[in-house]
mmCIF file with all atom_site columns, C-alpha atoms in Angstrom:
data_model
loop_
_atom_site.group_PDB
_atom_site.id
_atom_site.type_symbol
_atom_site.label_atom_id
_atom_site.label_alt_id
_atom_site.label_comp_id
_atom_site.label_asym_id
_atom_site.label_entity_id
_atom_site.label_seq_id
_atom_site.pdbx_PDB_ins_code
_atom_site.Cartn_x
_atom_site.Cartn_y
_atom_site.Cartn_z
_atom_site.occupancy
_atom_site.B_iso_or_equiv
_atom_site.pdbx_formal_charge
_atom_site.auth_seq_id
_atom_site.auth_comp_id
_atom_site.auth_asym_id
_atom_site.auth_atom_id
_atom_site.pdbx_PDB_model_num
ATOM 1   C CA . UNK A 1 1   ? 13.473  -0.703  32.761  1.00 0.00 ? 1   UNK A CA 1
ATOM 2   C CA . UNK A 1 2   ? 13.826  -4.013  30.907  1.00 0.00 ? 2   UNK A CA 1
ATOM 3   C CA . UNK A 1 3   ? 10.342  -5.117  31.984  1.00 0.00 ? 3   UNK A CA 1
ATOM 4   C CA . UNK A 1 4   ? 8.810   -1.920  30.682  1.00 0.00 ? 4   UNK A CA 1
ATOM 5   C CA . UNK A 1 5   ? 10.638  -2.302  27.371  1.00 0.00 ? 5   UNK A CA 1
ATOM 6   C CA . UNK A 1 6   ? 9.640   -5.973  27.123  1.00 0.00 ? 6   UNK A CA 1
ATOM 7   C CA . UNK A 1 7   ? 6.027   -5.077  27.899  1.00 0.00 ? 7   UNK A CA 1
ATOM 8   C CA . UNK A 1 8   ? 5.969   -2.373  25.232  1.00 0.00 ? 8   UNK A CA 1
ATOM 9   C CA . UNK A 1 9   ? 7.538   -4.745  22.708  1.00 0.00 ? 9   UNK A CA 1
ATOM 10  C CA . UNK A 1 10  ? 4.932   -7.439  23.373  1.00 0.00 ? 10  UNK A CA 1
ATOM 11  C CA . UNK A 1 11  ? 2.135   -4.866  23.203  1.00 0.00 ? 11  UNK A CA 1
ATOM 12  C CA . UNK A 1 12  ? 3.453   -3.528  19.884  1.00 0.00 ? 12  UNK A CA 1
ATOM 13  C CA . UNK A 1 13  ? 3.572   -7.038  18.444  1.00 0.00 ? 13  UNK A CA 1
ATOM 14  C CA . UNK A 1 14  ? 0.023   -7.771  19.541  1.00 0.00 ? 14  UNK A CA 1
ATOM 15  C CA . UNK A 1 15  ? -1.306  -4.496  18.175  1.00 0.00 ? 15  UNK A CA 1
ATOM 16  C CA . UNK A 1 16  ? 0.454   -5.090  14.867  1.00 0.00 ? 16  UNK A CA 1
ATOM 17  C CA . UNK A 1 17  ? -1.175  -8.494  14.552  1.00 0.00 ? 17  UNK A CA 1
ATOM 18  C CA . UNK A 1 18  ? -4.610  -7.127  15.383  1.00 0.00 ? 18  UNK A CA 1
ATOM 19  C CA . UNK A 1 19  ? -4.232  -4.398  12.756  1.00 0.00 ? 19  UNK A CA 1
ATOM 20  C CA . UNK A 1 20  ? -3.241  -6.908  10.091  1.00 0.00 ? 20  UNK A CA 1
ATOM 21  C CA . UNK A 1 21  ? -6.205  -9.164  10.870  1.00 0.00 ? 21  UNK A CA 1
ATOM 22  C CA . UNK A 1 22  ? -8.591  -6.226  10.825  1.00 0.00 ? 22  UNK A CA 1
ATOM 23  C CA . UNK A 1 23  ? -7.284  -5.025  7.478   1.00 0.00 ? 23  UNK A CA 1
ATOM 24  C CA . UNK A 1 24  ? -7.439  -8.494  5.993   1.00 0.00 ? 24  UNK A CA 1
ATOM 25  C CA . UNK A 1 25  ? -11.111 -8.702  6.962   1.00 0.00 ? 25  UNK A CA 1
ATOM 26  C CA . UNK A 1 26  ? -11.726 -5.532  4.932   1.00 0.00 ? 26  UNK A CA 1
ATOM 27  C CA . UNK A 1 27  ? -10.739 -7.471  1.803   1.00 0.00 ? 27  UNK A CA 1
ATOM 28  C CA . UNK A 1 28  ? -13.244 -10.288 2.340   1.00 0.00 ? 28  UNK A CA 1
ATOM 29  C CA . UNK A 1 29  ? -16.315 -8.698  0.692   1.00 0.00 ? 29  UNK A CA 1
ATOM 30  C CA . UNK A 1 30  ? -14.358 -7.519  -2.363  1.00 0.00 ? 30  UNK A CA 1
ATOM 31  C CA . UNK A 1 31  ? -14.229 -9.371  -5.667  1.00 0.00 ? 31  UNK A CA 1
ATOM 32  C CA . UNK A 1 32  ? -11.504 -9.113  -8.276  1.00 0.00 ? 32  UNK A CA 1
ATOM 33  C CA . UNK A 1 33  ? -13.792 -6.932  -10.421 1.00 0.00 ? 33  UNK A CA 1
ATOM 34  C CA . UNK A 1 34  ? -13.866 -4.403  -7.546  1.00 0.00 ? 34  UNK A CA 1
ATOM 35  C CA . UNK A 1 35  ? -10.094 -3.897  -7.782  1.00 0.00 ? 35  UNK A CA 1
ATOM 36  C CA . UNK A 1 36  ? -8.805  -1.243  -10.156 1.00 0.00 ? 36  UNK A CA 1
ATOM 37  C CA . UNK A 1 37  ? -5.504  -1.806  -11.956 1.00 0.00 ? 37  UNK A CA 1
ATOM 38  C CA . UNK A 1 38  ? -2.611  -0.913  -9.647  1.00 0.00 ? 38  UNK A CA 1
ATOM 39  C CA . UNK A 1 39  ? -1.032  2.498   -10.183 1.00 0.00 ? 39  UNK A CA 1
ATOM 40  C CA . UNK A 1 40  ? 2.102   4.178   -8.826  1.00 0.00 ? 40  UNK A CA 1
ATOM 41  C CA . UNK A 1 41  ? 2.671   7.795   -7.864  1.00 0.00 ? 41  UNK A CA 1
ATOM 42  C CA . UNK A 1 42  ? 6.209   9.049   -7.296  1.00 0.00 ? 42  UNK A CA 1
ATOM 43  C CA . UNK A 1 43  ? 7.322   12.440  -5.994  1.00 0.00 ? 43  UNK A CA 1
ATOM 44  C CA . UNK A 1 44  ? 10.919  13.456  -5.323  1.00 0.00 ? 44  UNK A CA 1
ATOM 45  C CA . UNK A 1 45  ? 11.395  16.817  -3.599  1.00 0.00 ? 45  UNK A CA 1
ATOM 46  C CA . UNK A 1 46  ? 7.698   17.519  -4.286  1.00 0.00 ? 46  UNK A CA 1
ATOM 47  C CA . UNK A 1 47  ? 8.100   16.997  -8.033  1.00 0.00 ? 47  UNK A CA 1
ATOM 48  C CA . UNK A 1 48  ? 6.280   14.217  -9.871  1.00 0.00 ? 48  UNK A CA 1
ATOM 49  C CA . UNK A 1 49  ? 8.605   11.586  -11.374 1.00 0.00 ? 49  UNK A CA 1
ATOM 50  C CA . UNK A 1 50  ? 6.544   10.189  -14.245 1.00 0.00 ? 50  UNK A CA 1
ATOM 51  C CA . UNK A 1 51  ? 9.275   7.922   -15.702 1.00 0.00 ? 51  UNK A CA 1
ATOM 52  C CA . UNK A 1 52  ? 9.790   6.087   -12.417 1.00 0.00 ? 52  UNK A CA 1
ATOM 53  C CA . UNK A 1 53  ? 6.025   5.900   -11.856 1.00 0.00 ? 53  UNK A CA 1
ATOM 54  C CA . UNK A 1 54  ? 5.570   4.220   -15.259 1.00 0.00 ? 54  UNK A CA 1
ATOM 55  C CA . UNK A 1 55  ? 8.336   1.702   -14.437 1.00 0.00 ? 55  UNK A CA 1
ATOM 56  C CA . UNK A 1 56  ? 6.634   0.940   -11.114 1.00 0.00 ? 56  UNK A CA 1
ATOM 57  C CA . UNK A 1 57  ? 3.239   0.601   -12.859 1.00 0.00 ? 57  UNK A CA 1
ATOM 58  C CA . UNK A 1 58  ? 4.759   -2.110  -15.051 1.00 0.00 ? 58  UNK A CA 1
ATOM 59  C CA . UNK A 1 59  ? 6.168   -3.887  -12.002 1.00 0.00 ? 59  UNK A CA 1
ATOM 60  C CA . UNK A 1 60  ? 2.838   -3.690  -10.164 1.00 0.00 ? 60  UNK A CA 1
ATOM 61  C CA . UNK A 1 61  ? 1.004   -5.182  -13.131 1.00 0.00 ? 61  UNK A CA 1
ATOM 62  C CA . UNK A 1 62  ? 3.627   -7.915  -13.400 1.00 0.00 ? 62  UNK A CA 1
ATOM 63  C CA . UNK A 1 63  ? 3.253   -8.874  -9.735  1.00 0.00 ? 63  UNK A CA 1
ATOM 64  C CA . UNK A 1 64  ? -0.547  -8.743  -9.855  1.00 0.00 ? 64  UNK A CA 1
ATOM 65  C CA . UNK A 1 65  ? -0.324  -11.371 -12.604 1.00 0.00 ? 65  UNK A CA 1
ATOM 66  C CA . UNK A 1 66  ? 2.452   -13.359 -10.924 1.00 0.00 ? 66  UNK A CA 1
ATOM 67  C CA . UNK A 1 67  ? 0.633   -13.542 -7.586  1.00 0.00 ? 67  UNK A CA 1
ATOM 68  C CA . UNK A 1 68  ? -2.799  -14.147 -9.120  1.00 0.00 ? 68  UNK A CA 1
ATOM 69  C CA . UNK A 1 69  ? -4.535  -11.007 -7.890  1.00 0.00 ? 69  UNK A CA 1
ATOM 70  C CA . UNK A 1 70  ? -6.849  -10.239 -10.812 1.00 0.00 ? 70  UNK A CA 1
ATOM 71  C CA . UNK A 1 71  ? -8.368  -6.798  -11.165 1.00 0.00 ? 71  UNK A CA 1
ATOM 72  C CA . UNK A 1 72  ? -11.387 -5.425  -12.945 1.00 0.00 ? 72  UNK A CA 1
ATOM 73  C CA . UNK A 1 73  ? -12.193 -2.930  -15.649 1.00 0.00 ? 73  UNK A CA 1
ATOM 74  C CA . UNK A 1 74  ? -10.850 0.579   -14.923 1.00 0.00 ? 74  UNK A CA 1
ATOM 75  C CA . UNK A 1 75  ? -14.232 2.014   -15.957 1.00 0.00 ? 75  UNK A CA 1
ATOM 76  C CA . UNK A 1 76  ? -16.273 0.005   -13.435 1.00 0.00 ? 76  UNK A CA 1
ATOM 77  C CA . UNK A 1 77  ? -13.858 -0.861  -10.596 1.00 0.00 ? 77  UNK A CA 1
ATOM 78  C CA . UNK A 1 78  ? -14.516 0.550   -7.131  1.00 0.00 ? 78  UNK A CA 1
ATOM 79  C CA . UNK A 1 79  ? -11.249 0.106   -5.182  1.00 0.00 ? 79  UNK A CA 1
ATOM 80  C CA . UNK A 1 80  ? -7.980  1.784   -6.183  1.00 0.00 ? 80  UNK A CA 1
ATOM 81  C CA . UNK A 1 81  ? -4.664  -0.027  -5.676  1.00 0.00 ? 81  UNK A CA 1
ATOM 82  C CA . UNK A 1 82  ? -2.160  2.793   -5.073  1.00 0.00 ? 82  UNK A CA 1
ATOM 83  C CA . UNK A 1 83  ? 1.603   2.512   -4.574  1.00 0.00 ? 83  UNK A CA 1
ATOM 84  C CA . UNK A 1 84  ? 3.181   5.801   -3.496  1.00 0.00 ? 84  UNK A CA 1
ATOM 85  C CA . UNK A 1 85  ? 6.788   6.824   -3.104  1.00 0.00 ? 85  UNK A CA 1
ATOM 86  C CA . UNK A 1 86  ? 7.596   10.219  -1.599  1.00 0.00 ? 86  UNK A CA 1
ATOM 87  C CA . UNK A 1 87  ? 11.265  11.154  -1.268  1.00 0.00 ? 87  UNK A CA 1
ATOM 88  C CA . UNK A 1 88  ? 13.312  14.158  -0.228  1.00 0.00 ? 88  UNK A CA 1
ATOM 89  C CA . UNK A 1 89  ? 17.015  14.920  -0.380  1.00 0.00 ? 89  UNK A CA 1
ATOM 90  C CA . UNK A 1 90  ? 18.472  15.307  3.117   1.00 0.00 ? 90  UNK A CA 1
ATOM 91  C CA . UNK A 1 91  ? 21.215  17.762  4.059   1.00 0.00 ? 91  UNK A CA 1
ATOM 92  C CA . UNK A 1 92  ? 23.813  14.997  3.901   1.00 0.00 ? 92  UNK A CA 1
ATOM 93  C CA . UNK A 1 93  ? 22.798  14.129  0.315   1.00 0.00 ? 93  UNK A CA 1
ATOM 94  C CA . UNK A 1 94  ? 20.959  10.919  1.207   1.00 0.00 ? 94  UNK A CA 1
ATOM 95  C CA . UNK A 1 95  ? 17.419  10.385  -0.055  1.00 0.00 ? 95  UNK A CA 1
ATOM 96  C CA . UNK A 1 96  ? 14.784  9.930   2.669   1.00 0.00 ? 96  UNK A CA 1
ATOM 97  C CA . UNK A 1 97  ? 11.693  8.101   1.468   1.00 0.00 ? 97  UNK A CA 1
ATOM 98  C CA . UNK A 1 98  ? 8.285   6.802   2.489   1.00 0.00 ? 98  UNK A CA 1
ATOM 99  C CA . UNK A 1 99  ? 6.508   3.974   0.653   1.00 0.00 ? 99  UNK A CA 1
ATOM 100 C CA . UNK A 1 100 ? 2.874   2.960   0.847   1.00 0.00 ? 100 UNK A CA 1
ATOM 101 C CA . UNK A 1 101 ? 0.680   0.424   -0.907  1.00 0.00 ? 101 UNK A CA 1
ATOM 102 C CA . UNK A 1 102 ? -2.985  0.922   -0.141  1.00 0.00 ? 102 UNK A CA 1
ATOM 103 C CA . UNK A 1 103 ? -6.436  -0.072  -1.274  1.00 0.00 ? 103 UNK A CA 1
ATOM 104 C CA . UNK A 1 104 ? -8.827  2.883   -1.191  1.00 0.00 ? 104 UNK A CA 1
ATOM 105 C CA . UNK A 1 105 ? -12.372 3.435   -2.317  1.00 0.00 ? 105 UNK A CA 1
ATOM 106 C CA . UNK A 1 106 ? -12.274 4.956   -5.799  1.00 0.00 ? 106 UNK A CA 1
ATOM 107 C CA . UNK A 1 107 ? -15.432 7.000   -5.220  1.00 0.00 ? 107 UNK A CA 1
ATOM 108 C CA . UNK A 1 108 ? -16.915 8.481   -2.061  1.00 0.00 ? 108 UNK A CA 1
ATOM 109 C CA . UNK A 1 109 ? -18.503 5.859   0.165   1.00 0.00 ? 109 UNK A CA 1
ATOM 110 C CA . UNK A 1 110 ? -21.702 6.615   2.075   1.00 0.00 ? 110 UNK A CA 1
ATOM 111 C CA . UNK A 1 111 ? -21.274 5.744   5.743   1.00 0.00 ? 111 UNK A CA 1
ATOM 112 C CA . UNK A 1 112 ? -23.735 5.686   8.602   1.00 0.00 ? 112 UNK A CA 1
ATOM 113 C CA . UNK A 1 113 ? -22.434 5.890   12.149  1.00 0.00 ? 113 UNK A CA 1
ATOM 114 C CA . UNK A 1 114 ? -25.238 5.915   14.650  1.00 0.00 ? 114 UNK A CA 1
ATOM 115 C CA . UNK A 1 115 ? -27.570 8.676   13.505  1.00 0.00 ? 115 UNK A CA 1
ATOM 116 C CA . UNK A 1 116 ? -24.999 10.409  11.276  1.00 0.00 ? 116 UNK A CA 1
ATOM 117 C CA . UNK A 1 117 ? -24.621 9.711   7.554   1.00 0.00 ? 117 UNK A CA 1
ATOM 118 C CA . UNK A 1 118 ? -21.785 11.153  5.506   1.00 0.00 ? 118 UNK A CA 1
ATOM 119 C CA . UNK A 1 119 ? -19.613 10.573  2.447   1.00 0.00 ? 119 UNK A CA 1
ATOM 120 C CA . UNK A 1 120 ? -16.038 9.436   3.048   1.00 0.00 ? 120 UNK A CA 1
ATOM 121 C CA . UNK A 1 121 ? -13.555 10.055  0.235   1.00 0.00 ? 121 UNK A CA 1
ATOM 122 C CA . UNK A 1 122 ? -10.605 7.711   -0.376  1.00 0.00 ? 122 UNK A CA 1
ATOM 123 C CA . UNK A 1 123 ? -11.601 5.426   2.469   1.00 0.00 ? 123 UNK A CA 1
ATOM 124 C CA . UNK A 1 124 ? -8.571  3.203   3.135   1.00 0.00 ? 124 UNK A CA 1
ATOM 125 C CA . UNK A 1 125 ? -9.435  -0.489  3.318   1.00 0.00 ? 125 UNK A CA 1
ATOM 126 C CA . UNK A 1 126 ? -5.923  -1.977  3.485   1.00 0.00 ? 126 UNK A CA 1
ATOM 127 C CA . UNK A 1 127 ? -2.373  -0.613  3.551   1.00 0.00 ? 127 UNK A CA 1
ATOM 128 C CA . UNK A 1 128 ? 1.253   -1.389  4.160   1.00 0.00 ? 128 UNK A CA 1
ATOM 129 C CA . UNK A 1 129 ? 3.911   1.288   4.517   1.00 0.00 ? 129 UNK A CA 1
ATOM 130 C CA . UNK A 1 130 ? 7.524   1.875   5.388   1.00 0.00 ? 130 UNK A CA 1
ATOM 131 C CA . UNK A 1 131 ? 10.325  4.377   5.213   1.00 0.00 ? 131 UNK A CA 1
ATOM 132 C CA . UNK A 1 132 ? 14.086  4.593   5.015   1.00 0.00 ? 132 UNK A CA 1
ATOM 133 C CA . UNK A 1 133 ? 17.009  6.241   3.287   1.00 0.00 ? 133 UNK A CA 1
ATOM 134 C CA . UNK A 1 134 ? 19.325  5.456   0.405   1.00 0.00 ? 134 UNK A CA 1
ATOM 135 C CA . UNK A 1 135 ? 22.582  6.986   -0.811  1.00 0.00 ? 135 UNK A CA 1
ATOM 136 C CA . UNK A 1 136 ? 21.188  8.860   -3.828  1.00 0.00 ? 136 UNK A CA 1
ATOM 137 C CA . UNK A 1 137 ? 18.498  9.157   -6.482  1.00 0.00 ? 137 UNK A CA 1
ATOM 138 C CA . UNK A 1 138 ? 19.789  6.182   -8.525  1.00 0.00 ? 138 UNK A CA 1
ATOM 139 C CA . UNK A 1 139 ? 19.594  4.016   -5.408  1.00 0.00 ? 139 UNK A CA 1
ATOM 140 C CA . UNK A 1 140 ? 16.094  5.341   -4.789  1.00 0.00 ? 140 UNK A CA 1
ATOM 141 C CA . UNK A 1 141 ? 14.878  3.983   -8.127  1.00 0.00 ? 141 UNK A CA 1
ATOM 142 C CA . UNK A 1 142 ? 16.489  0.581   -7.474  1.00 0.00 ? 142 UNK A CA 1
ATOM 143 C CA . UNK A 1 143 ? 14.970  0.428   -3.986  1.00 0.00 ? 143 UNK A CA 1
ATOM 144 C CA . UNK A 1 144 ? 11.519  1.356   -5.317  1.00 0.00 ? 144 UNK A CA 1
ATOM 145 C CA . UNK A 1 145 ? 11.533  -1.328  -8.007  1.00 0.00 ? 145 UNK A CA 1
ATOM 146 C CA . UNK A 1 146 ? 12.628  -3.912  -5.441  1.00 0.00 ? 146 UNK A CA 1
ATOM 147 C CA . UNK A 1 147 ? 10.054  -2.775  -2.883  1.00 0.00 ? 147 UNK A CA 1
ATOM 148 C CA . UNK A 1 148 ? 7.120   -3.153  -5.259  1.00 0.00 ? 148 UNK A CA 1
ATOM 149 C CA . UNK A 1 149 ? 7.496   -6.917  -5.089  1.00 0.00 ? 149 UNK A CA 1
ATOM 150 C CA . UNK A 1 150 ? 7.672   -7.009  -1.294  1.00 0.00 ? 150 UNK A CA 1
ATOM 151 C CA . UNK A 1 151 ? 4.632   -4.765  -0.833  1.00 0.00 ? 151 UNK A CA 1
ATOM 152 C CA . UNK A 1 152 ? 2.529   -6.439  -3.515  1.00 0.00 ? 152 UNK A CA 1
ATOM 153 C CA . UNK A 1 153 ? 3.401   -9.863  -2.130  1.00 0.00 ? 153 UNK A CA 1
ATOM 154 C CA . UNK A 1 154 ? 2.036   -8.741  1.235   1.00 0.00 ? 154 UNK A CA 1
ATOM 155 C CA . UNK A 1 155 ? -1.207  -7.634  -0.423  1.00 0.00 ? 155 UNK A CA 1
ATOM 156 C CA . UNK A 1 156 ? -1.430  -10.885 -2.399  1.00 0.00 ? 156 UNK A CA 1
ATOM 157 C CA . UNK A 1 157 ? -1.049  -12.975 0.763   1.00 0.00 ? 157 UNK A CA 1
ATOM 158 C CA . UNK A 1 158 ? -3.813  -11.004 2.496   1.00 0.00 ? 158 UNK A CA 1
ATOM 159 C CA . UNK A 1 159 ? -6.028  -11.242 -0.596  1.00 0.00 ? 159 UNK A CA 1
ATOM 160 C CA . UNK A 1 160 ? -5.556  -14.993 -0.948  1.00 0.00 ? 160 UNK A CA 1
ATOM 161 C CA . UNK A 1 161 ? -6.175  -15.566 2.760   1.00 0.00 ? 161 UNK A CA 1
ATOM 162 C CA . UNK A 1 162 ? -9.656  -14.073 2.334   1.00 0.00 ? 162 UNK A CA 1
ATOM 163 C CA . UNK A 1 163 ? -10.391 -15.420 -1.147  1.00 0.00 ? 163 UNK A CA 1
ATOM 164 C CA . UNK A 1 164 ? -9.633  -19.124 -0.931  1.00 0.00 ? 164 UNK A CA 1
ATOM 165 C CA . UNK A 1 165 ? -10.928 -21.212 -3.807  1.00 0.00 ? 165 UNK A CA 1
#
């Protein structure tokens, strides 16, 4: 039983590393002008939370500047930087949440696979996600503000690894 568990653990670690490397390679051809300004979307119990989204937008912009990940003009950029927080109140009163920071094509991308050509909408180039629970809605806001830094730092490290000066 232990060998099987150890084998699965090692396999999971290797697959995680391969995924990270693959995603990082997706950033290589992009320039800072390709990146759109980062934006946050927040939904709690399927209702948009605009105030928290605005606070997270400010944090995202702050960390983009702090970590030196410049972005382009919103009118001409081609890759959206999207931070999402979806949360629901559980039966016990705790808030269950999922977080995601992703880079997605802003417009449909034309792809050719073999003899087939098609448009792919919101093609994800890079992402990092997680989930958890907190005691209540006030804790949810605190967790979200704190998580923006962690997630954006991960993006910044991947960006800088592929865009060395």
